[in-house]
mmCIF file with all atom_site columns, C-alpha atoms in Angstrom:
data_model
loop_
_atom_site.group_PDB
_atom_site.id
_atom_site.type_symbol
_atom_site.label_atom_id
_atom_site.label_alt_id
_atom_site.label_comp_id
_atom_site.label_asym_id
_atom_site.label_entity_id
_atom_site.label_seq_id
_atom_site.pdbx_PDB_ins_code
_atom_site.Cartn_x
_atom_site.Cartn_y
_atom_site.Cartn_z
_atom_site.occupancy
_atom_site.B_iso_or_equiv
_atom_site.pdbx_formal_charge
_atom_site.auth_seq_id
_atom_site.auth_comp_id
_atom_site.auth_asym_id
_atom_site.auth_atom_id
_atom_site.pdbx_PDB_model_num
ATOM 1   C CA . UNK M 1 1   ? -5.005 -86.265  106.234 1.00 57.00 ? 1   UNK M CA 1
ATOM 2   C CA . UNK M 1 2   ? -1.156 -85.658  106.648 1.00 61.00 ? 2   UNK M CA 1
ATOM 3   C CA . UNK M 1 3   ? 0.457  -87.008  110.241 1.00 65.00 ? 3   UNK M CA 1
ATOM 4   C CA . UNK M 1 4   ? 2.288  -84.184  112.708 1.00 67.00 ? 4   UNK M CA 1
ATOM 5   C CA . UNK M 1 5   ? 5.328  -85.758  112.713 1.00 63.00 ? 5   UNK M CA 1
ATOM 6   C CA . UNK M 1 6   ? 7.419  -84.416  116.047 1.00 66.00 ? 6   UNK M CA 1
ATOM 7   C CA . UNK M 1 7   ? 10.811 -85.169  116.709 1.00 66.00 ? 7   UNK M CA 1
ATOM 8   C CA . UNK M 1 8   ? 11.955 -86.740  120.231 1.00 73.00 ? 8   UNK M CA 1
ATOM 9   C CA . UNK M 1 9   ? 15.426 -85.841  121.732 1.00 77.00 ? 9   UNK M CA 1
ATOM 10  C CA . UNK M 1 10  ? 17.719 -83.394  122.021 1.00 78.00 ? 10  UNK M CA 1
ATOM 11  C CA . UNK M 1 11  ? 19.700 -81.560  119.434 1.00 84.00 ? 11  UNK M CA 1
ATOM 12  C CA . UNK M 1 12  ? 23.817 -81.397  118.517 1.00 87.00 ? 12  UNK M CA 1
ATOM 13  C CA . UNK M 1 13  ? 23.687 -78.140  120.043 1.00 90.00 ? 13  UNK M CA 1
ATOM 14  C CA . UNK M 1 14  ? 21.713 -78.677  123.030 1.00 88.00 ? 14  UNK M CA 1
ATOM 15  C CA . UNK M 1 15  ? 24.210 -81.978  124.100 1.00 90.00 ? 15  UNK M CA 1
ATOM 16  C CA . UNK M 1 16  ? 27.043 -79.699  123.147 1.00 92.00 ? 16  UNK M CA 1
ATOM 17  C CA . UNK M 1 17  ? 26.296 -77.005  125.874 1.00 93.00 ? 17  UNK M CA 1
ATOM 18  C CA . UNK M 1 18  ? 25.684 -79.548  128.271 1.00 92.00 ? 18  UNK M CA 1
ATOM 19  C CA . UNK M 1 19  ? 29.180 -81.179  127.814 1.00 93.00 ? 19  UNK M CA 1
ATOM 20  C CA . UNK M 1 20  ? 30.826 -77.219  127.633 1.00 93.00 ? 20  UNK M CA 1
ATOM 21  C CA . UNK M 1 21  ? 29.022 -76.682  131.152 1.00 93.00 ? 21  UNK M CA 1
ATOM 22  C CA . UNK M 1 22  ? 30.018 -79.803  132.528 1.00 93.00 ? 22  UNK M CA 1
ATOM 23  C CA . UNK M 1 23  ? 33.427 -79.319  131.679 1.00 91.00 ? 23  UNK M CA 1
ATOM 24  C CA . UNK M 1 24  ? 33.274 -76.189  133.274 1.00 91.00 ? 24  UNK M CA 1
ATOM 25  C CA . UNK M 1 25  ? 31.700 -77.414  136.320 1.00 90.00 ? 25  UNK M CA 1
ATOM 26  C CA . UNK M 1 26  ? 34.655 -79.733  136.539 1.00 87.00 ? 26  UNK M CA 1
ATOM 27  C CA . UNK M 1 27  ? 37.694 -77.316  136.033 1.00 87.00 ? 27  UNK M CA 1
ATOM 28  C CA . UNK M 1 28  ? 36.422 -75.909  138.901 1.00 88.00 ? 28  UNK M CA 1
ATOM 29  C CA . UNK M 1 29  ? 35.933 -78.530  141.341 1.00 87.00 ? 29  UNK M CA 1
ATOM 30  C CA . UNK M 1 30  ? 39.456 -80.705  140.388 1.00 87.00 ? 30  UNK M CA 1
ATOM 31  C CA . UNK M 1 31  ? 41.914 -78.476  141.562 1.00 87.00 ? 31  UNK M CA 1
ATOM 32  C CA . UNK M 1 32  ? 39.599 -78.164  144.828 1.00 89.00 ? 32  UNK M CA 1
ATOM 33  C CA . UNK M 1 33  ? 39.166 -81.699  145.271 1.00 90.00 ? 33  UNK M CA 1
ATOM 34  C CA . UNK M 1 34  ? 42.758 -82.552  144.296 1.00 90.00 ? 34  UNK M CA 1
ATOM 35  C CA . UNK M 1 35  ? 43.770 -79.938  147.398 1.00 91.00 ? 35  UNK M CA 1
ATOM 36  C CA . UNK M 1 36  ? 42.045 -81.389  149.984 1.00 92.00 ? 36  UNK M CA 1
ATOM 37  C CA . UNK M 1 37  ? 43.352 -84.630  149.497 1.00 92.00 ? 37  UNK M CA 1
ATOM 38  C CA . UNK M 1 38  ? 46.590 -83.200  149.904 1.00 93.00 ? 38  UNK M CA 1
ATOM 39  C CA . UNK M 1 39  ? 45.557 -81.662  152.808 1.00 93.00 ? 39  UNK M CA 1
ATOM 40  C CA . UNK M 1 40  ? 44.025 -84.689  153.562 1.00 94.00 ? 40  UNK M CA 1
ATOM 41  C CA . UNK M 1 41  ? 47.632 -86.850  153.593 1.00 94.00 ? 41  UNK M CA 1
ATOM 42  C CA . UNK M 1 42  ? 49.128 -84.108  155.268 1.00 94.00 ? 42  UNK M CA 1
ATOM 43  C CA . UNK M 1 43  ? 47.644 -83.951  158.232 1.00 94.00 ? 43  UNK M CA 1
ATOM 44  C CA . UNK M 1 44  ? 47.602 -88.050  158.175 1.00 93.00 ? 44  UNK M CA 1
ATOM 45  C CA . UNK M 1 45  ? 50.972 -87.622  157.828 1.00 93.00 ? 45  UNK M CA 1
ATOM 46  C CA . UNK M 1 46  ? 51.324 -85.352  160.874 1.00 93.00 ? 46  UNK M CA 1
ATOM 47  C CA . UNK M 1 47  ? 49.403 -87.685  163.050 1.00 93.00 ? 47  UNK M CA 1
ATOM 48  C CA . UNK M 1 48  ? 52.151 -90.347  161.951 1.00 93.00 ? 48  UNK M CA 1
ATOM 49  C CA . UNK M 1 49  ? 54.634 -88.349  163.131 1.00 93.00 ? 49  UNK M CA 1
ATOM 50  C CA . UNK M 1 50  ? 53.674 -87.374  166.629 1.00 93.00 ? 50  UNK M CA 1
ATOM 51  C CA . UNK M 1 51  ? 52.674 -91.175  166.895 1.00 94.00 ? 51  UNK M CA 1
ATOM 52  C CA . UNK M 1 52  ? 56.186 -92.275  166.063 1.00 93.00 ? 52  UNK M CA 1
ATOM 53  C CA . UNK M 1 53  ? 57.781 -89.828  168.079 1.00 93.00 ? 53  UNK M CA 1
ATOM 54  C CA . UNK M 1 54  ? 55.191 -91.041  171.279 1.00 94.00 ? 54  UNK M CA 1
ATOM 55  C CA . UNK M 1 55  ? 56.657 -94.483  170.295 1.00 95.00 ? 55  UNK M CA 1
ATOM 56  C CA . UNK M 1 56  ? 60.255 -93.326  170.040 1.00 95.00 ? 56  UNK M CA 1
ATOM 57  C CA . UNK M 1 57  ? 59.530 -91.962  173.746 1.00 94.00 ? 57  UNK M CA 1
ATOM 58  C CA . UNK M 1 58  ? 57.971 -95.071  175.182 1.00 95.00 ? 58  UNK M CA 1
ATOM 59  C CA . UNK M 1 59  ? 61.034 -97.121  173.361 1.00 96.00 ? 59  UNK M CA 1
ATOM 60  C CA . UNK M 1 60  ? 63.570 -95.087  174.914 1.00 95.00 ? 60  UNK M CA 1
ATOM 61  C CA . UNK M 1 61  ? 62.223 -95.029  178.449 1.00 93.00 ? 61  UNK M CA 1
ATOM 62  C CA . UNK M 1 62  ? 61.504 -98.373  178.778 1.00 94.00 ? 62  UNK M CA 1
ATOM 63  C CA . UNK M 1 63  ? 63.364 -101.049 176.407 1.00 94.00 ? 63  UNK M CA 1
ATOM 64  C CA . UNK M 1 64  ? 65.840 -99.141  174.560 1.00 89.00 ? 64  UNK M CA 1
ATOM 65  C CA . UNK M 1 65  ? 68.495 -98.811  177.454 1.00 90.00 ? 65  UNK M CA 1
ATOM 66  C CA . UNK M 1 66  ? 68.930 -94.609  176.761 1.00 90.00 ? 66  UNK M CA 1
ATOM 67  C CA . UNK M 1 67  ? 68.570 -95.420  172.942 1.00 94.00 ? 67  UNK M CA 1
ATOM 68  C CA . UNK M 1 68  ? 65.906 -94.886  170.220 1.00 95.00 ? 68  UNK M CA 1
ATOM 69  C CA . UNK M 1 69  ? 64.482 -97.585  168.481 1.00 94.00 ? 69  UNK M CA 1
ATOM 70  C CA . UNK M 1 70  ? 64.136 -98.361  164.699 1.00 93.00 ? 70  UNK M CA 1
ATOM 71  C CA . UNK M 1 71  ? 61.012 -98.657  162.526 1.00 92.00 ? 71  UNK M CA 1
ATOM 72  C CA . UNK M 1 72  ? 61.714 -102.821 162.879 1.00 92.00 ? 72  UNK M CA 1
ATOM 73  C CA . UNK M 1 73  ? 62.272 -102.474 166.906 1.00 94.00 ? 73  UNK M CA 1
ATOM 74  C CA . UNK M 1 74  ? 59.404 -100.164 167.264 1.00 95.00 ? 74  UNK M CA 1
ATOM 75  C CA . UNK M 1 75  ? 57.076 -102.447 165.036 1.00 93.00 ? 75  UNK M CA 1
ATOM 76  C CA . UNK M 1 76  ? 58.095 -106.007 166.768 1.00 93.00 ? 76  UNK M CA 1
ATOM 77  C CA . UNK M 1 77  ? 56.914 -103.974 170.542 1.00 94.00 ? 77  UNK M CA 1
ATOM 78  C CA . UNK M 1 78  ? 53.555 -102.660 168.474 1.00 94.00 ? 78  UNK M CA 1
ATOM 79  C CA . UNK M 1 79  ? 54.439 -99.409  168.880 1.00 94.00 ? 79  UNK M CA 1
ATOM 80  C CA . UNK M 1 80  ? 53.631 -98.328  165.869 1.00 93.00 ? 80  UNK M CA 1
ATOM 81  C CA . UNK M 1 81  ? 50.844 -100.029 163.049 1.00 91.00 ? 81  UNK M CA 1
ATOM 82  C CA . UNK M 1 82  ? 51.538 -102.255 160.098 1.00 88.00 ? 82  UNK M CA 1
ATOM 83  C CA . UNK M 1 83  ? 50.995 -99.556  157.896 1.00 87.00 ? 83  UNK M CA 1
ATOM 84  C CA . UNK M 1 84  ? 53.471 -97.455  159.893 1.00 90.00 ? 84  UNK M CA 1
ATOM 85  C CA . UNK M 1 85  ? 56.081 -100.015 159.559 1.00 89.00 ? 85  UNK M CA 1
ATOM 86  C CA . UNK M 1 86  ? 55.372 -100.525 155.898 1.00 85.00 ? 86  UNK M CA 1
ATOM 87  C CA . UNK M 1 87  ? 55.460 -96.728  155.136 1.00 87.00 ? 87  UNK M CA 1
ATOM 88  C CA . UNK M 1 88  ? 59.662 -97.108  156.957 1.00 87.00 ? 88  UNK M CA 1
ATOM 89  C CA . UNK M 1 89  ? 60.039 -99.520  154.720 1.00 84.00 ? 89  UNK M CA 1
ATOM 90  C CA . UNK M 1 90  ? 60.060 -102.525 157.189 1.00 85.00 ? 90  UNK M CA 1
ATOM 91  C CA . UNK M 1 91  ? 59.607 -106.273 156.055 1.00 79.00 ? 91  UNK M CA 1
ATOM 92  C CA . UNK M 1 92  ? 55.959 -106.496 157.710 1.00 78.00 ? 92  UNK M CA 1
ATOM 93  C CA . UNK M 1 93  ? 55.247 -109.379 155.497 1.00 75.00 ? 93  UNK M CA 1
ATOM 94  C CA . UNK M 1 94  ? 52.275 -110.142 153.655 1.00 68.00 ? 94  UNK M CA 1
ATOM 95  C CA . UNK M 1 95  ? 50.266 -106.856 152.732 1.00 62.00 ? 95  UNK M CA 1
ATOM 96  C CA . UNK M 1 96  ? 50.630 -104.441 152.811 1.00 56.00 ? 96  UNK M CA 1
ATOM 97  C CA . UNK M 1 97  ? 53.834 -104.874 150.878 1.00 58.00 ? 97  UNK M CA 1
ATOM 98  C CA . UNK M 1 98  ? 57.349 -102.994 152.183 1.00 64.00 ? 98  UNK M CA 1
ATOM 99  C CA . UNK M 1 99  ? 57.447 -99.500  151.563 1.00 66.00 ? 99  UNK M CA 1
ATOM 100 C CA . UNK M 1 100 ? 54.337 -98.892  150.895 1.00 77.00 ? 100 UNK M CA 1
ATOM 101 C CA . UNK M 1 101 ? 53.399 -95.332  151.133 1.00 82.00 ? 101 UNK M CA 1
ATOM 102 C CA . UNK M 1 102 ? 50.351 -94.725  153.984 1.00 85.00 ? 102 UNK M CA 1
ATOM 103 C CA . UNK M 1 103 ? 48.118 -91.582  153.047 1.00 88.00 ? 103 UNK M CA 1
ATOM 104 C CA . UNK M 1 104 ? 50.736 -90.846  150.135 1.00 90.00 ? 104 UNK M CA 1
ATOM 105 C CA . UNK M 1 105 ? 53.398 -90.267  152.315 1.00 93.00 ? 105 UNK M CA 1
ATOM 106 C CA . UNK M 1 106 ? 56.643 -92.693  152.909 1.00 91.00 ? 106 UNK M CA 1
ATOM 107 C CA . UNK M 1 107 ? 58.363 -91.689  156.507 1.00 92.00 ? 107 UNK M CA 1
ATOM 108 C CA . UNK M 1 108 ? 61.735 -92.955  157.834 1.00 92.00 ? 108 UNK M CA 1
ATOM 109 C CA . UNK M 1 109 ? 63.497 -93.182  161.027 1.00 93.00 ? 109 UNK M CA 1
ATOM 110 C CA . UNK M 1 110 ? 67.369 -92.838  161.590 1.00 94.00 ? 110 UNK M CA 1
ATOM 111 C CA . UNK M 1 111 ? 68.520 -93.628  165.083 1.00 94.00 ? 111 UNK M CA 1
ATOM 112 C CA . UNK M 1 112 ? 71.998 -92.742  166.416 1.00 93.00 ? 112 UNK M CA 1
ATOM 113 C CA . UNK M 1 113 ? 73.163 -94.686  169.760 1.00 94.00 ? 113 UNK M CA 1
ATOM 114 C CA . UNK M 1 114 ? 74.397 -93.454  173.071 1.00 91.00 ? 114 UNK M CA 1
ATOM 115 C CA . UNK M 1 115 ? 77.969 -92.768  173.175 1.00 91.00 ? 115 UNK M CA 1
ATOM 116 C CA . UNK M 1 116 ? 79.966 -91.552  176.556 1.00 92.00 ? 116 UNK M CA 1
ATOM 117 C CA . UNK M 1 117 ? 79.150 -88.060  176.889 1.00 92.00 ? 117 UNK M CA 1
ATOM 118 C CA . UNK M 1 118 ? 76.553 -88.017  173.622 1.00 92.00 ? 118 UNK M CA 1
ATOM 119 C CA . UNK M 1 119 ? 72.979 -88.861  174.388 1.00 93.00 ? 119 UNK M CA 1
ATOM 120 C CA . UNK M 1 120 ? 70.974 -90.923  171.495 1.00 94.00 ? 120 UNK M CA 1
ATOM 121 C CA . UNK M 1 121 ? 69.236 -89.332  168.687 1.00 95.00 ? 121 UNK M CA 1
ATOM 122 C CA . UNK M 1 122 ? 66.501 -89.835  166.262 1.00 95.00 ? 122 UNK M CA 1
ATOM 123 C CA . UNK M 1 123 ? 64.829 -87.978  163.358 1.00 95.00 ? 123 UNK M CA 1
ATOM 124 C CA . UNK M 1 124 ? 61.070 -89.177  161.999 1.00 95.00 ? 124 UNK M CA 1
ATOM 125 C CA . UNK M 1 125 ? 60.924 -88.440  158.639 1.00 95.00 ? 125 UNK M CA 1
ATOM 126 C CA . UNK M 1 126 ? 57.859 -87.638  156.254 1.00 94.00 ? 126 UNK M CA 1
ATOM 127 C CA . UNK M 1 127 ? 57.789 -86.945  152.299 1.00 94.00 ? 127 UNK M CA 1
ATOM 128 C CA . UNK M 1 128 ? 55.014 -87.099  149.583 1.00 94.00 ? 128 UNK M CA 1
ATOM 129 C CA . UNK M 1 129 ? 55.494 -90.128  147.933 1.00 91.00 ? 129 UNK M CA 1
ATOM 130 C CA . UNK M 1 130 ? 54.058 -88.216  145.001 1.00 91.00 ? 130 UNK M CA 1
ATOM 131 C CA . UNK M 1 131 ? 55.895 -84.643  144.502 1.00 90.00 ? 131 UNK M CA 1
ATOM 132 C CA . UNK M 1 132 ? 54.938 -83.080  141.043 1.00 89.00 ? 132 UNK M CA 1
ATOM 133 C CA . UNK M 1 133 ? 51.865 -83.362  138.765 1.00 88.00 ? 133 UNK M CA 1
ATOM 134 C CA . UNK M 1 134 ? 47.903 -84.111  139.361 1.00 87.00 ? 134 UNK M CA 1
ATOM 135 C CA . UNK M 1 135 ? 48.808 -87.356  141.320 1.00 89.00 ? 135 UNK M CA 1
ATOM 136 C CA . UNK M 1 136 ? 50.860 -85.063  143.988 1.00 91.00 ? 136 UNK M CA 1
ATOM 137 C CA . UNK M 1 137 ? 50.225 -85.955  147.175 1.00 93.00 ? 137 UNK M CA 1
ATOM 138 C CA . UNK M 1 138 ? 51.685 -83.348  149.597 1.00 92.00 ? 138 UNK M CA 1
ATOM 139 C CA . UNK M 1 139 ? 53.198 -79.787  149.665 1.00 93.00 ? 139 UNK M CA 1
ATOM 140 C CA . UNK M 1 140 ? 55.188 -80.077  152.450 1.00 94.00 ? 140 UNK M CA 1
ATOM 141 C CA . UNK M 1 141 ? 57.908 -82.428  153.888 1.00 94.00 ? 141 UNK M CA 1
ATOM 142 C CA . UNK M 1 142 ? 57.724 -83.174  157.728 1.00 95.00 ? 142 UNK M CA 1
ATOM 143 C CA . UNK M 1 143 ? 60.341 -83.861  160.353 1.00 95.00 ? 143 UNK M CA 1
ATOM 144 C CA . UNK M 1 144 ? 61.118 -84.634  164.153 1.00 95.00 ? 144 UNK M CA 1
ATOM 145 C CA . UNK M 1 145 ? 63.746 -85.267  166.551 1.00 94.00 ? 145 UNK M CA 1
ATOM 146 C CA . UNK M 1 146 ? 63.719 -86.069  170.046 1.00 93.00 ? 146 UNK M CA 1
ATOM 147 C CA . UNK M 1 147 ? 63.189 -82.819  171.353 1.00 92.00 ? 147 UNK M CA 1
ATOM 148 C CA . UNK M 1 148 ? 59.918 -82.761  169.895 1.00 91.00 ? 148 UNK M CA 1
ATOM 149 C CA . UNK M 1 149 ? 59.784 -79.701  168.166 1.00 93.00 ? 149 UNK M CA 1
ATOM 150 C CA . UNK M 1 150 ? 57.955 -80.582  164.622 1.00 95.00 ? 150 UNK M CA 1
ATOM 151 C CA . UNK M 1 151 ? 59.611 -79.145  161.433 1.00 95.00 ? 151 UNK M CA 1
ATOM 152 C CA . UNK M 1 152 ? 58.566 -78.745  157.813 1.00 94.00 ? 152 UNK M CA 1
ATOM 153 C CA . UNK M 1 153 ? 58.980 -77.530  154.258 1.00 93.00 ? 153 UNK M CA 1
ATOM 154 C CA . UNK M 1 154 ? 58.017 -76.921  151.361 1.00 92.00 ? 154 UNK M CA 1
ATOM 155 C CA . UNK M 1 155 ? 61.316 -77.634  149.061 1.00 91.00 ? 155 UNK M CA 1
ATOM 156 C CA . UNK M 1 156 ? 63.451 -80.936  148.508 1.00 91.00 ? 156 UNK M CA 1
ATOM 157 C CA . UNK M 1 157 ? 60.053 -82.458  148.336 1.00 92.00 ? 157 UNK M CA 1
ATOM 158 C CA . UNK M 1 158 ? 61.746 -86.083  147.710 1.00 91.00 ? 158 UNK M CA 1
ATOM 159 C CA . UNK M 1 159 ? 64.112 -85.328  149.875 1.00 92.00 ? 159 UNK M CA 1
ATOM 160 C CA . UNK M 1 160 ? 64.245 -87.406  153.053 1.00 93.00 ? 160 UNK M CA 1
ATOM 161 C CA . UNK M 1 161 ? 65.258 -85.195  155.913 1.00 94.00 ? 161 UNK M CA 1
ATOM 162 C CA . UNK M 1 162 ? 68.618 -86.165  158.078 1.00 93.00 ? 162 UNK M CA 1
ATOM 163 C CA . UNK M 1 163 ? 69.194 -85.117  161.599 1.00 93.00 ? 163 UNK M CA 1
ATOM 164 C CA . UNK M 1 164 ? 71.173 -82.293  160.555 1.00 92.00 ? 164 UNK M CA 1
ATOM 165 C CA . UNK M 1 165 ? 68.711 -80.647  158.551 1.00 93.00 ? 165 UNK M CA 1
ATOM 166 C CA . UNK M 1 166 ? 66.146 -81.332  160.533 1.00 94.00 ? 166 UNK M CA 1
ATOM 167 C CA . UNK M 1 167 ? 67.467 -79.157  163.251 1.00 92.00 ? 167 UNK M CA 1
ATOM 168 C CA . UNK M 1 168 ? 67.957 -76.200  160.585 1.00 92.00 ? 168 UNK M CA 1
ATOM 169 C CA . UNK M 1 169 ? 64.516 -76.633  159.167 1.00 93.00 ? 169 UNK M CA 1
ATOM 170 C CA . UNK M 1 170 ? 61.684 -73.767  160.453 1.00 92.00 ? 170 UNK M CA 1
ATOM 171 C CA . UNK M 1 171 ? 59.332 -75.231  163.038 1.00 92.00 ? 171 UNK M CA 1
ATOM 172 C CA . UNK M 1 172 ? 55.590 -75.948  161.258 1.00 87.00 ? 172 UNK M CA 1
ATOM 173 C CA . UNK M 1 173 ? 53.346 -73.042  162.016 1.00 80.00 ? 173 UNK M CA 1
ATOM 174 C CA . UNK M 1 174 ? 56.468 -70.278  162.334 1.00 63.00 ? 174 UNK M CA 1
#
């Protein structure tokens, strides 16, 4: 009497289709996923910057004697985190290291000082530390100055702003 001999398993073709849908599967859901990180670090990013300019506030009212502090002053008074101060590139020691980036985005502050008849300035400062390619981690470039009014863009990506053209950029949500 002759055995029924039966194969177990799957063929070439059947693993091929799975591998063609599962690559389809994931065209689709990259780009998505990628874009909501982005998103993601963007709006940590925003958070950063209404925190700094809170601190910048709080600096100037009470210790700064009518002038803004920098990422070092505003870290030594806790104003603002370790990760904060790392992201402006301030010597925080031990880790996270300087100039880190926090949510993929690096931020600085420039101050300018009281002078007679000039009041003090600041501008906060936000870019993707990534600008180009899958590993991009913003769209947009953020700014602030004292009067509060948040800016933003979406060219000169790495591209810190300066006081000047922050006050020329279009406020976010215009």
């Amino acid at each position: 009497m002759g055995r029924i001999h039966k194969d177990h398993g799957f063929s070439l073709i059947e693993l091929l289709i799975v591998v063609v849908v599962i690559g389809i599967i994931a065209s689709i859901a990259i780009p998505n996923l990628l874009a909501a990180r982005r998103s993601a670090n963007e709006a940590s990013a925003l958070v950063v910057t209404r925190k700094a300019s809170g601190a910048e506030l709080m600096y100037y009212s009470t210790v700064g004697n009518a002038n803004y502090g920098t990422g070092a002053q505003l870290y030594n008074l806790r104003l603002i985190s370790k990760r904060t101060a790392a992201a402006l590139n301030v010597n925080v020691g031990g880790n996270p290291p300087t100039n880190q980036a926090r949510d993929g985005y690096r931020f600085r502050i420039q101050t300018t000082a009281a002078a007679p008849g000039t009041p003090a300035t600041f501008v906060f400062s936000a870019i993707p530390s990534a600008t180009t390619g899958i590993t991009q981690t913003g769209t947009r470039r953020f700014c602030l100055t004292q009067d509060g009014v948040l800016k933003t863009s979406t060219t000169s990506l790495s591209t810190q702003y300066t006081y000047a053209t922050c006050n020329t950029a279009p406020a976010f949500g215009a």
